[in-house]
GROMACS .gro file of C-alpha atoms in nm:
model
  239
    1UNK     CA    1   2.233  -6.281  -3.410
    2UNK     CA    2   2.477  -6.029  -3.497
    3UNK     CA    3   2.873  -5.997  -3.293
    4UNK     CA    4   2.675  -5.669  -3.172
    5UNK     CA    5   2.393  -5.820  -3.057
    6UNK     CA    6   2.616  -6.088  -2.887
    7UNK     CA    7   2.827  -5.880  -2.708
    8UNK     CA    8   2.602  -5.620  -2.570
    9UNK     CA    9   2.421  -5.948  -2.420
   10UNK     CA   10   2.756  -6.066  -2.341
   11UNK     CA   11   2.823  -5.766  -2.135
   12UNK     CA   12   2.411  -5.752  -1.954
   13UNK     CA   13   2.543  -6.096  -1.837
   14UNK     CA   14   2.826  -5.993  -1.738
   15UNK     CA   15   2.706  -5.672  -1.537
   16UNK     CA   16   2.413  -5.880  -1.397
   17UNK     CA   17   2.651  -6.183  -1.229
   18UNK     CA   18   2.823  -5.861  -1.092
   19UNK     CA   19   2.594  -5.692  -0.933
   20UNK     CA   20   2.412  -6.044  -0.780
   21UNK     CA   21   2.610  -6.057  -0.484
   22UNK     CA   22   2.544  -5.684  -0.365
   23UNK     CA   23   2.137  -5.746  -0.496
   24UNK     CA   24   2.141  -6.050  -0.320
   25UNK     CA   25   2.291  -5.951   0.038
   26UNK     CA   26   1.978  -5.793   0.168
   27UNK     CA   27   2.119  -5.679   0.499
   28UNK     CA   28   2.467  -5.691   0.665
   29UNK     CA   29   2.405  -5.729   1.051
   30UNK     CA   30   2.634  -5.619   1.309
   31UNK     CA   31   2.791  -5.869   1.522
   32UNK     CA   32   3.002  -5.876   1.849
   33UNK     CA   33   3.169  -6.130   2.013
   34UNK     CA   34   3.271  -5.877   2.249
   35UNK     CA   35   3.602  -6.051   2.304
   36UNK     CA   36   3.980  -5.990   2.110
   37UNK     CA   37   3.996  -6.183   1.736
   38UNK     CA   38   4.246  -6.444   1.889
   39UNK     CA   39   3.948  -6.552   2.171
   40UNK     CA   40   3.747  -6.898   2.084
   41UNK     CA   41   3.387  -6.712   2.087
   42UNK     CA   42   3.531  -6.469   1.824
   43UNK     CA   43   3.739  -6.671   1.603
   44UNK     CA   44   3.540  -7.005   1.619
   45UNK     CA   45   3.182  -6.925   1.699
   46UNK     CA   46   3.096  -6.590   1.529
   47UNK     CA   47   3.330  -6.651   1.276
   48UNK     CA   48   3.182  -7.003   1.210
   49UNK     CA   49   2.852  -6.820   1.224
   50UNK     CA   50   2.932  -6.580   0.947
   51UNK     CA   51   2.915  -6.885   0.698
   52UNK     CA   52   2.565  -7.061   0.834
   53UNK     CA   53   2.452  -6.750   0.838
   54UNK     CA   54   2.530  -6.703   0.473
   55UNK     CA   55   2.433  -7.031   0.403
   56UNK     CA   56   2.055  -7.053   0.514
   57UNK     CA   57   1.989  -6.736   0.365
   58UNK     CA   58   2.107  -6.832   0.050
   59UNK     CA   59   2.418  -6.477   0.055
   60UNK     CA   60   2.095  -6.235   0.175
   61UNK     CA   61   2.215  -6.202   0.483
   62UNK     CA   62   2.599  -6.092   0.574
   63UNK     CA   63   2.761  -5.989   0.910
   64UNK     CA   64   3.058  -5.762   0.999
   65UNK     CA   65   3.256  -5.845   1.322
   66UNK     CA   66   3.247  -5.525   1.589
   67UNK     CA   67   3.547  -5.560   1.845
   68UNK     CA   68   3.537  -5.521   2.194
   69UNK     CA   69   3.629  -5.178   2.172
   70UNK     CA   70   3.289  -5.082   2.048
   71UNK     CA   71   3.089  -5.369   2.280
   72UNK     CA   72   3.245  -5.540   2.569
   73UNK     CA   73   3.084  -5.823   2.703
   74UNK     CA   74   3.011  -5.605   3.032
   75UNK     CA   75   2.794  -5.351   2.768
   76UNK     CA   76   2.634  -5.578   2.547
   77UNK     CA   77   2.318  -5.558   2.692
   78UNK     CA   78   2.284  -5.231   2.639
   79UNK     CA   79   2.481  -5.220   2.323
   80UNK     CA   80   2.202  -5.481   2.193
   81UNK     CA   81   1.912  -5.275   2.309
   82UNK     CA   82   2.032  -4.979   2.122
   83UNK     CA   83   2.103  -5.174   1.831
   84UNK     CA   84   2.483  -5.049   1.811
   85UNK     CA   85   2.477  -5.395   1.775
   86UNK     CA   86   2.240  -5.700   1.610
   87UNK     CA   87   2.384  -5.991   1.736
   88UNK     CA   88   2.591  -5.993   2.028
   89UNK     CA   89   2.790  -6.251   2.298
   90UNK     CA   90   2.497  -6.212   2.627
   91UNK     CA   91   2.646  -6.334   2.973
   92UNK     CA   92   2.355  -6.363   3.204
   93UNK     CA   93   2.608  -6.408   3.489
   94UNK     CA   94   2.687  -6.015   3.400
   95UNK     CA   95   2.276  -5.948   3.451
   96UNK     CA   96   2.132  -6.154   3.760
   97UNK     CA   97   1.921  -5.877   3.857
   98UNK     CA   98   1.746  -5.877   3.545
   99UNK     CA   99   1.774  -6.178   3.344
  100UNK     CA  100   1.751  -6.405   3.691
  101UNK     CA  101   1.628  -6.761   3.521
  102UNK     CA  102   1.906  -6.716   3.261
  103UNK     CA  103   2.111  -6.663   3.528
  104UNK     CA  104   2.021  -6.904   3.729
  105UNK     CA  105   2.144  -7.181   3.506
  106UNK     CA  106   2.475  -6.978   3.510
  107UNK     CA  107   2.494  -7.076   3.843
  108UNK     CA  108   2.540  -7.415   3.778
  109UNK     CA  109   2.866  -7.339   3.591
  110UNK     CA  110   3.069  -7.584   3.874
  111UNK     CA  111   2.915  -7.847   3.735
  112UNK     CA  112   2.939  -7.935   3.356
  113UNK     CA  113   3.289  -8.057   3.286
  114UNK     CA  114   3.283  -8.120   2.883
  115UNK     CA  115   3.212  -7.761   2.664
  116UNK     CA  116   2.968  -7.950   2.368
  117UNK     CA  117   2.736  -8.112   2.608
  118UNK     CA  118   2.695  -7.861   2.814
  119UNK     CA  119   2.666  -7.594   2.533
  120UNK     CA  120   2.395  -7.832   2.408
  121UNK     CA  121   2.222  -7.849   2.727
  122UNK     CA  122   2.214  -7.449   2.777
  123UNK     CA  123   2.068  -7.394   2.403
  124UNK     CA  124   1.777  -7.669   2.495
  125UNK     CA  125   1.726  -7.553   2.863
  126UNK     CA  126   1.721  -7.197   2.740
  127UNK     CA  127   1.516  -7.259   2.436
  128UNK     CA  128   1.207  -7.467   2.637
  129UNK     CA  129   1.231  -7.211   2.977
  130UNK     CA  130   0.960  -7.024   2.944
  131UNK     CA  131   1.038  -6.747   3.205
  132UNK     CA  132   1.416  -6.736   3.014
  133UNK     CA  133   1.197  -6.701   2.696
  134UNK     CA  134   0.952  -6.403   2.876
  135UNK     CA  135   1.328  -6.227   3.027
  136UNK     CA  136   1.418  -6.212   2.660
  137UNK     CA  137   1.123  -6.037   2.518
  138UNK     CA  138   1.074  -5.772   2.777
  139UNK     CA  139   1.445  -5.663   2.661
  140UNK     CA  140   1.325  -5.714   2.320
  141UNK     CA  141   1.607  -6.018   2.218
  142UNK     CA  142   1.544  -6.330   2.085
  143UNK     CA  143   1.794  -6.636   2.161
  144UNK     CA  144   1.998  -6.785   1.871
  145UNK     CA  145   2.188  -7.063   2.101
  146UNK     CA  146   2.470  -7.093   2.339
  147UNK     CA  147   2.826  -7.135   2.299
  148UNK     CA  148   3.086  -7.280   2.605
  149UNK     CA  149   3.366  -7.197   2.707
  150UNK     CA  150   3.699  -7.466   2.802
  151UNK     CA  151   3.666  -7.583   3.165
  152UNK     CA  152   3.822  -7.346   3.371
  153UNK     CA  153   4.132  -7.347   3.523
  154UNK     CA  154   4.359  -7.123   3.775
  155UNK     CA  155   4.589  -6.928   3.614
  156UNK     CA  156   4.880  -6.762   3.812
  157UNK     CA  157   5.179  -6.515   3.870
  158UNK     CA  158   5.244  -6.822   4.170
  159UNK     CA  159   5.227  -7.153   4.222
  160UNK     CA  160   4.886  -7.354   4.372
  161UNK     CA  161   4.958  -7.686   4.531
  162UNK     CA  162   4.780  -7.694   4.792
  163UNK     CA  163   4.429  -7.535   4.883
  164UNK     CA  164   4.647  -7.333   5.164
  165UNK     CA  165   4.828  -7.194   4.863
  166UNK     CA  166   4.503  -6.992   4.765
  167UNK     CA  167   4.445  -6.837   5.102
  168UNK     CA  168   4.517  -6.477   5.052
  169UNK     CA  169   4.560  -6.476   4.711
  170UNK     CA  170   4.350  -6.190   4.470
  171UNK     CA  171   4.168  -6.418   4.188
  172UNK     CA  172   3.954  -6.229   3.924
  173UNK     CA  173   3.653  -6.446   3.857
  174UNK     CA  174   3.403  -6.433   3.617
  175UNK     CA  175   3.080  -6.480   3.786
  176UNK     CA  176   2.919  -6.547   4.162
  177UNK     CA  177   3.000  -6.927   4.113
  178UNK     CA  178   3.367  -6.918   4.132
  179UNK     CA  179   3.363  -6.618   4.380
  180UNK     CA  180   3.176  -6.783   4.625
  181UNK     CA  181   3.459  -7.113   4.561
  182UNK     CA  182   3.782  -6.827   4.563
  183UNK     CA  183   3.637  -6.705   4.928
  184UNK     CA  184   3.540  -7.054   5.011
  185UNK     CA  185   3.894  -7.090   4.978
  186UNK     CA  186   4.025  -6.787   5.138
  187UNK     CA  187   4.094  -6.603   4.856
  188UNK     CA  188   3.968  -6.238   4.757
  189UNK     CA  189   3.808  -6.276   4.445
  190UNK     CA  190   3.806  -5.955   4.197
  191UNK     CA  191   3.481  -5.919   3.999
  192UNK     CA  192   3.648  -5.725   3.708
  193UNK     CA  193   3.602  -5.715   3.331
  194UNK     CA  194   3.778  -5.999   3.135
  195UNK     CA  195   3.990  -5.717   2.926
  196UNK     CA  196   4.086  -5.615   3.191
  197UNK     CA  197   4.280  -5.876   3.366
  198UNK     CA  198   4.606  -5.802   3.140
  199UNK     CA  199   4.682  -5.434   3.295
  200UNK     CA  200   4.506  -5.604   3.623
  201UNK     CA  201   4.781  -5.875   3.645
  202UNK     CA  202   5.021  -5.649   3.506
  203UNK     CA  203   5.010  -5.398   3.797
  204UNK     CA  204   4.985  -5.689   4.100
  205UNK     CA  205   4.612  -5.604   4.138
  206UNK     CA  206   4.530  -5.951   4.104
  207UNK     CA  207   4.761  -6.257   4.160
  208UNK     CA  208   4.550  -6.450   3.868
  209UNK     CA  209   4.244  -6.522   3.707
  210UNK     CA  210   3.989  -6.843   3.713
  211UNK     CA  211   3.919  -6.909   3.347
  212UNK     CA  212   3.968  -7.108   3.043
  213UNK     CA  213   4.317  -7.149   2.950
  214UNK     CA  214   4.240  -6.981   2.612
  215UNK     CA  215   4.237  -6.622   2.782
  216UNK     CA  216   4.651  -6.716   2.778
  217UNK     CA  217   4.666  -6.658   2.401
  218UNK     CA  218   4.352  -6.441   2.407
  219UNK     CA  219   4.404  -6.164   2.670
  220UNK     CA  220   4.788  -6.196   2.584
  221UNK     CA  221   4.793  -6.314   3.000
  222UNK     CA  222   5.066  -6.584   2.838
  223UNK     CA  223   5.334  -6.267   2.897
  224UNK     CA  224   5.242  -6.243   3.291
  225UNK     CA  225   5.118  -6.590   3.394
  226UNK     CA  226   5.414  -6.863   3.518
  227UNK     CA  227   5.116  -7.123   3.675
  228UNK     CA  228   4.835  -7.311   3.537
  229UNK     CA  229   4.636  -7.510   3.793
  230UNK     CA  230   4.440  -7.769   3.675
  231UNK     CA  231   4.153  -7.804   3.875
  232UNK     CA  232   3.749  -7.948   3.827
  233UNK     CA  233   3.624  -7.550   3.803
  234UNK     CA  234   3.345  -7.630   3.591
  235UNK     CA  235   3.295  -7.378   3.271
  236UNK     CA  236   3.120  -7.104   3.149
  237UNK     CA  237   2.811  -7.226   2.968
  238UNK     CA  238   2.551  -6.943   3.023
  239UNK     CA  239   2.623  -6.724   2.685
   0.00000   0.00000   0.00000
């Protein structure tokens, strides 16, 4: 074989190890947490899912990461349908009118006290429901699992000792179950985006929010909020 000969094979090999990983990566899907980089279901679950995803399709398959800006959790729905994006962050809480068995088990959300089990228990509930299953298809989406959040806890621009403490007070919450449990209380819950609870807190709108204690870090609420109350509020498994 001549040094000719060698090289210009040297260089085919070259060019061809090259150009595998753009040959290879058949599609790059677009993905949205629909929550800021720093939150759990963006920085552990969909980033975690960038590698399996990687992984069982042997580098054919690739993701980019959309932030909120372009698909809040309130729009994903819709931002799904469209296709603005392919894999999304769906809160049936958000949907009760039409996804109502999804839903449903989102309603429960008092209960479950520890995130992997009941993550777990959502994926199999949601992947053997039938009518879930039938909600799905009629919006044209197809289930991939379920992620939880921490439990939830009260976070506060005041103090909570007392259940007399939350009479009066303006809580956002993040779904029917904990509004129904702020007026059971006597407080005025707030039904109001997620990114929103920042400027919300911010400007005395709200006197605190009932979530996991990761929105401190993720929603920057770790600048406005003096109180966490620590509290059995359950957690949000329906995603």
């Amino acid at each position: 074989m001549t040094t000719l000969t060698t090289r210009a094979l040297a260089a085919l090999a070259l060019t061809t190890a090259l150009a595998l990983p753009a040959a290879a990566q058949d599609r790059v899907l677009r993905a949205a947490p629909g929550t800021p980089p720093a939150h759990p279901s963006n920085e552990v679950m969909y980033q975690n899912f960038l590698g399996y995803l990687a992984e069982a399709s042997d580098g054919r398959l690739g993701a980019t990461i959309l932030g909120p800006e372009v698909a809040s959790l309130g729009q994903m729905k819709d931002a799904l349908q469209s296709q603005i994006v392919e894999v999304g962050n769906l809160l049936p809480l958000y949907y009760p009118a039409e996804l109502p068995f999804m839903a449903l088990a989102g309603e429960l959300s008092l209960i479950p006290g520890e995130s992997h089990a009941a993550g777990a228990a959502m994926t199999e509930f949601i992947v053997t429901c039938e009518p879930c299953q039938d909600e799905l298809r009629r919006f044209n989406l197809v289930y991939l699992g379920s992620g939880t959040s921490d439990v939830y806890e009260i976070l506060s621009t005041r103090p909570v000792r007392t259940a007399e403490d939350l009479r009066g007070m303006r809580l956002r919450t993040g779904g029917a179950p904990w509004a129904r449990l702020a007026e059971h209380f006597g407080a005025t819950p707030a039904q109001i985006s997620v990114n929103d609870t920042f400027e919300s807190l911010s400007q005395g709108v709200i006197d605190g929010s009932i979530a996991s204690v990761a929105d401190l870090q993720s929603f920057r609420l770790i600048e406005l909020v003096t109180h966490v109350t620590e509290l059995p509020l359950g957690l949000y498994q329906a995603t």
